[in-house]
Coordinates of C-alpha atoms and ligand atoms in Angstrom, one line a residue:
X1 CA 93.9 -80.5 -38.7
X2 CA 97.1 -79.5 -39.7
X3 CA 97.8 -76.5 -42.3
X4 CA 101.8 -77.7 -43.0
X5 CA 100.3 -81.2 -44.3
X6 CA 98.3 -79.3 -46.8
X7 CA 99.3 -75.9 -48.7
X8 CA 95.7 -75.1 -49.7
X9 CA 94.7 -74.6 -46.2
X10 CA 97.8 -72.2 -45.6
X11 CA 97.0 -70.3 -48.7
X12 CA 93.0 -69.8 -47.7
X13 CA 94.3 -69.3 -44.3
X14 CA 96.6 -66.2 -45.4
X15 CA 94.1 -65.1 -47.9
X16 CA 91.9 -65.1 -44.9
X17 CA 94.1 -62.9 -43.1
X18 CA 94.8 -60.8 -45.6
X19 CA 91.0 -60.0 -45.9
X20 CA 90.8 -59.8 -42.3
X21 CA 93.7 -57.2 -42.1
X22 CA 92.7 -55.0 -44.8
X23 CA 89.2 -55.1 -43.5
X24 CA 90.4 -53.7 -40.0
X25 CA 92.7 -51.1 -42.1
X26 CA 89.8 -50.1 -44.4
X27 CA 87.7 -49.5 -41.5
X28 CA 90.2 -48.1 -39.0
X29 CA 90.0 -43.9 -40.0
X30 CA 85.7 -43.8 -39.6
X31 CA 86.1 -45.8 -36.9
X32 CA 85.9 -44.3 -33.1
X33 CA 89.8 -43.9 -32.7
X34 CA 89.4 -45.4 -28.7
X35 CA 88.4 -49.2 -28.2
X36 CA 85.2 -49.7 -28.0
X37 CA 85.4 -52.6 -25.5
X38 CA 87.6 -52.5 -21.6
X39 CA 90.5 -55.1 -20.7
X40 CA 87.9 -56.5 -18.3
X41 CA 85.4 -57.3 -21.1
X42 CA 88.2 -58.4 -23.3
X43 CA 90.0 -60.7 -20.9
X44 CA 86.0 -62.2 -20.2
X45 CA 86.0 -63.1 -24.1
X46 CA 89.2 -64.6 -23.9
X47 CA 88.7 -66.3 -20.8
X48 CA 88.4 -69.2 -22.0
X49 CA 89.4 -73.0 -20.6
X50 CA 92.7 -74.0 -22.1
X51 CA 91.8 -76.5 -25.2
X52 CA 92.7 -80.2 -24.8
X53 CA 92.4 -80.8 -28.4
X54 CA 94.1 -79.6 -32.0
X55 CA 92.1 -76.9 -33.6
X56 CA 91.3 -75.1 -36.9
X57 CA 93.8 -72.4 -37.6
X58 CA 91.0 -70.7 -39.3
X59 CA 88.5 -71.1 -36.8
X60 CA 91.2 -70.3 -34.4
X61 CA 92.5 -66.9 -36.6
X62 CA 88.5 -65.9 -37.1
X63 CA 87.9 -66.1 -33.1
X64 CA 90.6 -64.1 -32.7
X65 CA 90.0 -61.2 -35.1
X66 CA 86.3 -61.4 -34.1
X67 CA 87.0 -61.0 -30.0
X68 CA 90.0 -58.9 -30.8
X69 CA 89.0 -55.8 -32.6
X70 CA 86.5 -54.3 -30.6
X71 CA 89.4 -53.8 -27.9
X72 CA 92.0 -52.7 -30.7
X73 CA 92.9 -49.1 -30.2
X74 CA 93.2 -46.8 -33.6
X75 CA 96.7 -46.4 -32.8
X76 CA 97.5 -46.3 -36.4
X77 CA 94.5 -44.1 -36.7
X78 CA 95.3 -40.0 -38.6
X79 CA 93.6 -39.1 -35.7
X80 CA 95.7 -41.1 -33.0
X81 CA 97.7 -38.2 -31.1
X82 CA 98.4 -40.2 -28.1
X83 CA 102.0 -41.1 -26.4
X84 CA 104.1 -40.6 -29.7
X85 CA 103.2 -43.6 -31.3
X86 CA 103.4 -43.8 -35.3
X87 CA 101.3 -46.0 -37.6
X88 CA 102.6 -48.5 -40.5
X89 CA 103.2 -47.7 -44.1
X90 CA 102.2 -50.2 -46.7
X91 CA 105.1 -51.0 -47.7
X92 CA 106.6 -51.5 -44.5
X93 CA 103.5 -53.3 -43.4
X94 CA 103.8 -55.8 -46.6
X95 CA 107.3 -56.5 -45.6
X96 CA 106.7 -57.1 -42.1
X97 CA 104.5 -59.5 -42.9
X98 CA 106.6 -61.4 -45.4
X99 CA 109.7 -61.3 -42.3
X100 CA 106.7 -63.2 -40.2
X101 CA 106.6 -65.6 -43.4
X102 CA 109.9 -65.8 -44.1
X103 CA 110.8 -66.5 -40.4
X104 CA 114.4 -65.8 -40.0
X105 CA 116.7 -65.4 -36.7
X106 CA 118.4 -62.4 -38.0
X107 CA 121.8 -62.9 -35.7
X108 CA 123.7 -63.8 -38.3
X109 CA 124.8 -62.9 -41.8
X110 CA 125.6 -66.3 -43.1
X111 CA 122.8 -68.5 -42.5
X112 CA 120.4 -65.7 -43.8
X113 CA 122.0 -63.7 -46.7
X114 CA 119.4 -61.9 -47.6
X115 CA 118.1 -60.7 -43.9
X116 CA 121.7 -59.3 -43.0
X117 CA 122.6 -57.7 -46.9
X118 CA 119.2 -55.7 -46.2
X119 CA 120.0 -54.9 -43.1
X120 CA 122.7 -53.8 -43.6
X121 CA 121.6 -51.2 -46.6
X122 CA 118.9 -50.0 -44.8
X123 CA 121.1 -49.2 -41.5
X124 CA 123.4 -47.4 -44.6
X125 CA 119.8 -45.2 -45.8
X126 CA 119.3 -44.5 -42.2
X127 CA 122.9 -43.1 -41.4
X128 CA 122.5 -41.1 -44.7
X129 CA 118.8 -40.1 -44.2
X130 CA 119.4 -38.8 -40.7
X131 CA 122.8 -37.2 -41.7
X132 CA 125.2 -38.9 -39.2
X133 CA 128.4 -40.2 -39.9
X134 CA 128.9 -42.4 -43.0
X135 CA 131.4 -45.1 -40.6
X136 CA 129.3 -45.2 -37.3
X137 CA 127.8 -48.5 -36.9
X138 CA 124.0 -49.4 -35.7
X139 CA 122.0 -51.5 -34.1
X140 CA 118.0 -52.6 -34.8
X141 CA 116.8 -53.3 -31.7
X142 CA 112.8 -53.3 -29.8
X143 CA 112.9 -49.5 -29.3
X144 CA 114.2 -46.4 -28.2
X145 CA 114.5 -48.2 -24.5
X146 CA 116.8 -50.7 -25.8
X147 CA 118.8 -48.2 -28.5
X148 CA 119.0 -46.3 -25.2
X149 CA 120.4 -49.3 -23.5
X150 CA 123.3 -50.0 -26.5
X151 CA 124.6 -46.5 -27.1
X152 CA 125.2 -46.3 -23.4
X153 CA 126.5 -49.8 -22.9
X154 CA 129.0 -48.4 -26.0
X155 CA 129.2 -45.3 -24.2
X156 CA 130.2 -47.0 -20.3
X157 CA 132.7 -49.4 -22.7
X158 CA 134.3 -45.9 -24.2
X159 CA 134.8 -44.1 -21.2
X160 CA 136.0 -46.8 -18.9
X161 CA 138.1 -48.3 -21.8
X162 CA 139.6 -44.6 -21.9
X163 CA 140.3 -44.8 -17.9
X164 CA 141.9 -47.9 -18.6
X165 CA 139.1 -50.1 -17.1
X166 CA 137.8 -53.0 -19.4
X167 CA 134.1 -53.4 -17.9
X168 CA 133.2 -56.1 -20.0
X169 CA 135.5 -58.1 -17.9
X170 CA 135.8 -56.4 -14.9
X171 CA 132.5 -55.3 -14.2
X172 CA 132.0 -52.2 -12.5
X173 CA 132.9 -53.3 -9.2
X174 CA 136.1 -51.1 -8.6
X175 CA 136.0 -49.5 -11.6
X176 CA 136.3 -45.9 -11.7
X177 CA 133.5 -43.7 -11.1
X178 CA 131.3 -43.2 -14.2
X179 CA 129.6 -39.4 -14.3
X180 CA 126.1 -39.2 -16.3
X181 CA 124.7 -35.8 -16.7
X182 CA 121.4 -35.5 -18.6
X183 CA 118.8 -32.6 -18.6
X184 CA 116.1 -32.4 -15.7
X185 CA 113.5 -33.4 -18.7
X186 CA 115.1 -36.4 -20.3
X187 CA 113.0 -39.3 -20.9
X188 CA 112.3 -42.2 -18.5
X189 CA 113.9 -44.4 -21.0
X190 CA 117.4 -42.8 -20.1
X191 CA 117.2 -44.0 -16.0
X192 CA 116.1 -47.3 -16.9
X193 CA 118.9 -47.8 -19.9
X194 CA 121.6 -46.6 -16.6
X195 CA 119.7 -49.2 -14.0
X196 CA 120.3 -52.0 -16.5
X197 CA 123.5 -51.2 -16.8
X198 CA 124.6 -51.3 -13.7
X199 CA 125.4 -47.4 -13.1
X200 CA 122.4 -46.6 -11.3
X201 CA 120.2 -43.4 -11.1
X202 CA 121.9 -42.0 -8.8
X203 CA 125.1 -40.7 -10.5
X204 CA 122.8 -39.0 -12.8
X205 CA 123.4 -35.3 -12.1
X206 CA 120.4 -33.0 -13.4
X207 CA 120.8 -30.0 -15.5
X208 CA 118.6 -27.0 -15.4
X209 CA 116.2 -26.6 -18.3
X210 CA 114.9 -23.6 -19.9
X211 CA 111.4 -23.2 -19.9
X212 CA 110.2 -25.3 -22.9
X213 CA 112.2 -28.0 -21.1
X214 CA 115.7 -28.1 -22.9
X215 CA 118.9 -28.3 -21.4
X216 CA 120.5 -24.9 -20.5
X217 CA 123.9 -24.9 -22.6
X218 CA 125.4 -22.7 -19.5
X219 CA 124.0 -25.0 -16.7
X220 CA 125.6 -27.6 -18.3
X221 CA 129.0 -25.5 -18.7
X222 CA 128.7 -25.6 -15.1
X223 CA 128.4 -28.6 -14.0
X224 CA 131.2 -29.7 -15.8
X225 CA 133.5 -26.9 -15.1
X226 CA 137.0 -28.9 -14.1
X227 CA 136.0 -32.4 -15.3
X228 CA 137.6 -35.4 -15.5
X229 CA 137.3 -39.1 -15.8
X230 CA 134.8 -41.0 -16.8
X231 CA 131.7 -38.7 -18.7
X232 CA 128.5 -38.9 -20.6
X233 CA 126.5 -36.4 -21.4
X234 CA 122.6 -36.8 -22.6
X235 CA 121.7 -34.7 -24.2
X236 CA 117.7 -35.2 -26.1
X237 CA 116.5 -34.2 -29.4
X238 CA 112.3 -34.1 -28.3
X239 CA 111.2 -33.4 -24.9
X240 CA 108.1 -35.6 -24.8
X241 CA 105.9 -33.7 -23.8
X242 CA 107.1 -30.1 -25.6
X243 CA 109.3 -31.2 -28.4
X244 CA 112.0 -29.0 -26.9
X245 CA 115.3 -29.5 -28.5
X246 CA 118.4 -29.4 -26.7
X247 CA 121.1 -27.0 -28.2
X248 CA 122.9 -29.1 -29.1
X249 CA 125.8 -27.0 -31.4
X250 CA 126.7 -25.7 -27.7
X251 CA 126.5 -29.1 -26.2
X252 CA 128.3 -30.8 -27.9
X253 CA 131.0 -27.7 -27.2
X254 CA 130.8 -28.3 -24.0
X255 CA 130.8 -31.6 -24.2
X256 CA 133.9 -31.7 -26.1
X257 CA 135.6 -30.1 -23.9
X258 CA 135.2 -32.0 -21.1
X259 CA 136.2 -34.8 -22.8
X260 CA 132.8 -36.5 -22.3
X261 CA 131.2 -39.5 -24.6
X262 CA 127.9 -37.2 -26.2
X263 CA 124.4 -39.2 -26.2
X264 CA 121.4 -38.1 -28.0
X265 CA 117.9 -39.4 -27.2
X266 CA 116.4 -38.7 -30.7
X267 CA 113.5 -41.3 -30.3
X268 CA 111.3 -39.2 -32.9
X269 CA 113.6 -35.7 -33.2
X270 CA 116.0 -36.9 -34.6
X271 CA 114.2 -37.5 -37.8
X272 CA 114.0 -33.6 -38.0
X273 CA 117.6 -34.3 -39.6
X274 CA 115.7 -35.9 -42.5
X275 CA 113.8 -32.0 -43.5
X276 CA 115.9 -29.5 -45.5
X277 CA 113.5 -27.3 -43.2
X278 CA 113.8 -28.5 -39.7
X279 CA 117.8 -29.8 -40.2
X280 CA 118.4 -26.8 -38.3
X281 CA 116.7 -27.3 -35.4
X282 CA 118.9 -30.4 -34.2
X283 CA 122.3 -28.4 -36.4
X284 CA 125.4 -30.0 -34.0
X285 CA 123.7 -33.6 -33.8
X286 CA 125.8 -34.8 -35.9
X287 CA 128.9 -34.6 -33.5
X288 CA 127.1 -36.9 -30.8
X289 CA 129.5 -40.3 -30.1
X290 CA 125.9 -42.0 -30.2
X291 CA 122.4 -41.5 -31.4
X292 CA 119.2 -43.6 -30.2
X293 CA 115.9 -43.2 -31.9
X294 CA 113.1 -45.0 -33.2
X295 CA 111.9 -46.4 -36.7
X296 CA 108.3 -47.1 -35.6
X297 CA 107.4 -43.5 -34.3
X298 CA 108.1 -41.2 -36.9
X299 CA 109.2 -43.3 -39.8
X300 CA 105.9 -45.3 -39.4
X301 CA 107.4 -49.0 -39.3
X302 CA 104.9 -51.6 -37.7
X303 CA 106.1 -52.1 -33.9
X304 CA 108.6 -52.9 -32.9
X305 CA 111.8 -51.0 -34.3
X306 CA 114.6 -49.0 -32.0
X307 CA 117.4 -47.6 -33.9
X308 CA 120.7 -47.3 -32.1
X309 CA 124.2 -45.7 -33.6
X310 CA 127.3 -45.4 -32.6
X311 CA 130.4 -43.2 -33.9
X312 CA 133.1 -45.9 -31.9
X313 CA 132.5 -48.9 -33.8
X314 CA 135.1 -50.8 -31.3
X315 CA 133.2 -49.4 -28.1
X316 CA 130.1 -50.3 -29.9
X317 CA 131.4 -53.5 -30.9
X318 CA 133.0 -54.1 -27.9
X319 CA 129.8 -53.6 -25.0
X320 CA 128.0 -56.1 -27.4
X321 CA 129.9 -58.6 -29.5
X322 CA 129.3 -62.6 -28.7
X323 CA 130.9 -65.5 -30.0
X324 CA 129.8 -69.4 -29.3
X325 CA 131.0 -72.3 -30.5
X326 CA 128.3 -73.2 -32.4
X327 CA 127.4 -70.3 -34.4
X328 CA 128.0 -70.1 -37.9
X329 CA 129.7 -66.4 -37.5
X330 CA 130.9 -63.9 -40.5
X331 CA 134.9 -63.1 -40.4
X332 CA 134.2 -60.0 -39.3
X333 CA 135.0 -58.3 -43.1
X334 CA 132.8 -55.5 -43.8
X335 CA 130.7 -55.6 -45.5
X336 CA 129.3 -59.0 -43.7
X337 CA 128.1 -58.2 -40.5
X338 CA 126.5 -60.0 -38.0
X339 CA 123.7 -58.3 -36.2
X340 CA 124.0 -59.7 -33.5
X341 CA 127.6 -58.4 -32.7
X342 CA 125.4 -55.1 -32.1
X343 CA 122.8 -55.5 -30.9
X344 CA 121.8 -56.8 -26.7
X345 CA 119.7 -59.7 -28.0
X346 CA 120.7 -62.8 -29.9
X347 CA 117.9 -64.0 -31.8
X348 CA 116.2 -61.6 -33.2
X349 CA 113.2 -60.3 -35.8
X350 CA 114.2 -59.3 -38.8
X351 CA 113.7 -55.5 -38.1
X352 CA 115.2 -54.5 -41.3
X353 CA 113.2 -55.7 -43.5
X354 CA 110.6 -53.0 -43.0
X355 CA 112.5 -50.3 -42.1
X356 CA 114.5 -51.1 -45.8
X357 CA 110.4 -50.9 -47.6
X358 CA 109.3 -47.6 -45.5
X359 CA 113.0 -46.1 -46.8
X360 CA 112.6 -47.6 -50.3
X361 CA 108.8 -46.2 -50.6
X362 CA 109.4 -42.8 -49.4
X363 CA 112.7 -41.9 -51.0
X364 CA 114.6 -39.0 -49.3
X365 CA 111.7 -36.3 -50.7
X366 CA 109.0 -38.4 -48.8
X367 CA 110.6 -38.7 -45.5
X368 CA 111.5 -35.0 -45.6
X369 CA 107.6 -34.6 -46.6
X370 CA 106.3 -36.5 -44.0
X371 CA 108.8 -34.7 -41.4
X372 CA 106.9 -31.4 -42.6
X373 CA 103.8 -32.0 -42.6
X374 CA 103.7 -33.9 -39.7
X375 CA 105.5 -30.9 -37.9
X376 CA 103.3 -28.3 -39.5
X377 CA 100.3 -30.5 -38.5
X378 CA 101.4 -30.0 -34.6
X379 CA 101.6 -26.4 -35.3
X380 CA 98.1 -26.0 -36.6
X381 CA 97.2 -27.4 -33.5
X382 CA 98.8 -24.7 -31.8
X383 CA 97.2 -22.0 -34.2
X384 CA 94.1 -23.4 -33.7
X385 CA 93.3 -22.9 -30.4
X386 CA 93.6 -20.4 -27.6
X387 CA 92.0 -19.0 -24.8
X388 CA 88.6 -18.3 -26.3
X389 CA 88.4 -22.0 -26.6
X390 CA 89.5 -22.6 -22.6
X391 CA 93.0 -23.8 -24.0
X392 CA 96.4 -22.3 -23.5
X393 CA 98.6 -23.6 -26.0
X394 CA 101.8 -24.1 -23.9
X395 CA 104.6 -25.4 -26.0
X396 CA 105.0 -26.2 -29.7
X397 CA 108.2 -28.2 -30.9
X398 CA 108.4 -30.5 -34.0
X399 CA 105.6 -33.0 -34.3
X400 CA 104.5 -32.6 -30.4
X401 CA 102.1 -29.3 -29.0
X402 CA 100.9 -29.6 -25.3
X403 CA 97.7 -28.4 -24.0
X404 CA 96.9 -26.5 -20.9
X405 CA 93.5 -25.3 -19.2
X406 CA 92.6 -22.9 -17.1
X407 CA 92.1 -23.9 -13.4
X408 CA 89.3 -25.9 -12.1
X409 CA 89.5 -28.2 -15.1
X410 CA 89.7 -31.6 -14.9
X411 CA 91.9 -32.8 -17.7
X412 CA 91.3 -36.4 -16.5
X413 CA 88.1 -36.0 -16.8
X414 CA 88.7 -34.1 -20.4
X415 CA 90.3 -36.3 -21.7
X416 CA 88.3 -39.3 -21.6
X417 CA 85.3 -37.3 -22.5
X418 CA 87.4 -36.6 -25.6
X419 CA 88.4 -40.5 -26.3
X420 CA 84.4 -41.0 -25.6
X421 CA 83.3 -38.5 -28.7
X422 CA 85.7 -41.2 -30.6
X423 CA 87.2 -38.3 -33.0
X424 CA 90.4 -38.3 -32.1
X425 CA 92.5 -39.5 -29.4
X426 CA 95.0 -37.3 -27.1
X427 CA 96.4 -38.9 -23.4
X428 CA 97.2 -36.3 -20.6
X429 CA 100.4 -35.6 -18.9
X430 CA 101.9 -33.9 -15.9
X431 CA 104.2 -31.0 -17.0
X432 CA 105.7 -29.0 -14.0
X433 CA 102.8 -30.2 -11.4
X434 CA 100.5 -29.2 -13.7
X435 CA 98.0 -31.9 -15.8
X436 CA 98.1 -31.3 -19.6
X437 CA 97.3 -32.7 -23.0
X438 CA 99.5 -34.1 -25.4
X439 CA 99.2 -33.7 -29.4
X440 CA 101.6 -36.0 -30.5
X441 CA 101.3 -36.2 -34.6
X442 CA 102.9 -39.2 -35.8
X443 CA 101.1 -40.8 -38.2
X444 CA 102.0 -40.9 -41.9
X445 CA 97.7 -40.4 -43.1
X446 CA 97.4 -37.5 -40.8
X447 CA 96.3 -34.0 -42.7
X448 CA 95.3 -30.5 -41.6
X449 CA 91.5 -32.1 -42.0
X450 CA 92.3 -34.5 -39.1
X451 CA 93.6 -32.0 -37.3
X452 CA 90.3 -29.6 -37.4
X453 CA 88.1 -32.4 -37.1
X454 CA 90.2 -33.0 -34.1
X455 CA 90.1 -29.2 -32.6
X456 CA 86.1 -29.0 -33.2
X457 CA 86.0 -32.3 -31.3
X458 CA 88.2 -30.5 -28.4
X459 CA 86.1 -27.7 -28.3
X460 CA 82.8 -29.9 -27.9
X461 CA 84.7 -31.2 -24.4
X462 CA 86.3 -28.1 -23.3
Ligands
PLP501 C1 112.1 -38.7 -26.1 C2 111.8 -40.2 -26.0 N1 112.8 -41.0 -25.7 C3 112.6 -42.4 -25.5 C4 111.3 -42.9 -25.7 C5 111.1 -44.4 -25.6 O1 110.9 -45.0 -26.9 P1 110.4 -46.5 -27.0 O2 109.0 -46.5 -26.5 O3 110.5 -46.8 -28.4 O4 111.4 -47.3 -26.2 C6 110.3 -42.1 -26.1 C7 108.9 -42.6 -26.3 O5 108.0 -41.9 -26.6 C8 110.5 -40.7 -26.2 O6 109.6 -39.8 -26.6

């Protein structure tokens, strides 16, 4: 039974899904935001024997949405405040769906005009959006991880091309020694970007933090005192748990100075740039050599969508251009571009497809709205709780406020009895030896009525 052989069994098959989709999305904010079902039971469902014969699509997609959704997290739930995870836009939902329809590699310009030319504007609205320079180039890539992964593959290209070294044909075997310095909170993201490429963990050299977690501008003045040679400096727009912001007008000073290639981890801070009110938290990100953030955390793309962007368009260009014979490339003429001259993969989803809708449906005002009220939903958090409720509100930054109770609480065990009431959804963390709980508020719905439903459900745990 084949659905290709006969269009009226694709359409009631996509109607079908449709149904099914907007079903789940109609449901999802009354729903208990945690899965009601384990991996164990899940994987039992599932565990079936391997078919030996052809079968329905619909019977297959019905299955599916049938076993699935009991052991579907609200992730994309107002009341989701869990890792920092955003939800999907409708417009940016409706596109992604057409890019699964329209099925294009998105590696090059020629074959798929349409795929690159949107691309290309929506990498143009995000440059502009986020205030960086008009002439950097970008890269849509899986996530932060991987945006992490190309600034810094641009950034090892920069430095070692500056030392005379060309490490895409050399390697790094001989090469002169590469320096990374990065705050003693960065991301996790940022050691495995340096592992993959090649430099290791261990030439990382910490910087002191203050204590919200951002670098200390005058720790970092020391440890480059007398530099030279090879440098990057990561810097981090977000600590992760306390939405500290690096100072990064000093930074980038300092950084200057030392002659050092700047990178920012902006995975969801960086979208502060997008606020005439919180632009001058992250004032001096701007002068970065190279940003890496997300478009499905705070811009609320479907997963997944990394952003990376890069003042050196030849270093850029240079750690991840590709050529084969048998590839219909561009001639290199902007404005064709091939994505896949900037980016570390080489077939790829169309990622800017949505990211062009969620642009196109907000404009500039509703980004900057969403940035607000996201931001001043975090902070109601904060202003909503304190000691009488057992909480100590420890840190407040952007979109992200973490949690702290007095001792002899189990936060574990707080936690899941929080998940359990179904309200809302927070995950614990470990901030300085100490186990905490993260609000992370990145989901377009979310209001100041999520967030009290959400405090009155904390205070029935605490
Ligand atoms: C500051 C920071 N950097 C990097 C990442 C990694 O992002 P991704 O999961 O999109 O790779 C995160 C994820 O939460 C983050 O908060």
């Amino acid at each position: 039974m084949s659905t290709a052989s006969d269009p009226t069994l694709l359409r009631d098959l996509l109607r079908a899904t449709a149904d099914h989709a907007a079903d789940y999305l109609e449901g999802v904010d009354d729903r208990p935001v945690k899965a009601e079902r384990s991996y164990a039971e899940i994987l039992d469902a599932f565990d079936t024997p391997f078919p030996d014969d052809v079968q329905d699509p619909r019977a297959v997609l019905d299955a599916l949405v049938a076993d699935a959704t009991p052991g579907i997290t609200g992730m994309n739930h107002p009341r989701f405040f869990g890792f920092v995870i955003g939800g999907a836009l409708p417009a940016a939902l409706a596109a992604d769906w057409m890019v699964s329809a329209w099925d294009q590699n998105a590696g090059l310009a020629l074959p798929t005009p349409s795929v690159a030319a949107i691309e290309e504007i929506a990498g143009r609205w995000l440059l502009d959006v986020l205030g960086l320079p008009r002439d950097a180039s970008f890269a849509l890539v899986t996530g932060c991880q991987m945006a992490h992964a190309t600034c810094l593959a641009a950034a090892r290209h920069g430095v070692l091309r500056d030392a005379g070294w060309d490490v895409e044909t050399d390697g790094l075997q001989g090469a002169p020694p590469v320096r990374v310095v990065a705050g003693a909170e960065r991301h996790a993201t940022i050691d495995r970007a340096l592992r993959l490429l090649g430099l290791g963990t261990a030439c990382i050299e910490a910087v002191a933090v203050d204590d919200a977690g951002a670098m200390r501008a005058d720790a970092l003045a020391e440890v480059l005192v007398g530099a030279q040679g090879p440098l990057i400096v990561c810097a981090q727009a977000g600590n992760v748990n306390t939405g500290a912001i690096d100072p990064l007008e000093d930074v980038a000073d300092i950084a200057e100075r030392a002659g050092a290639w700047l990178h920012v981890d902006g995975a969801f801070g960086l979208w502060a740039a997008a606020s005439p009110r919180h632009r001058g938290s992250v004032a001096g990100i701007e002068r970065a050599d190279s940003w890496a953030t997300d478009a499905h955390k705070w811009l609320n793309v479907p997963y997944d969508c990394g952003i990376a962007v890069v003042a050196d368009r030849a270093a850029h260009r240079g750690a991840m251009g590709v050529t084969a014979s048998y590839l219909e490339q561009s001639a290199d003429t902007e404005p064709l571009r091939d994505p896949v001259d900037w980016t570390p993969e080489f077939s790829r989803r169309a990622r800017g497809i949505p990211v062009y809708a969620a642009l196109r449906s907000l404009g500039r005002t509703g980004v900057a709205e969403l940035v607000d009220r996201l931001c001043a939903c975090a902070w109601r958090f904060a202003a909503s709780l304190d000691e009488d409720d057992g909480v100590e509100v420890l840190a407040t930054g952007l979109n992200q406020t973490l949690l702290g109770f007095p001792e002899g609480v189990d936060v574990d065990a707080l936690t899941a009895a929080l998940a359990a009431d179904g309200t809302c959804l927070m995950t614990a963390t470990t901030w300085r030896g100490r186990r905490c709980l993260r609000v992370s508020v990145c989901n377009w719905k979310t209001t100041f009525a999520d967030v009290d439903r959400s405090v009155a459900a904390l205070r029935g745990v605490v």
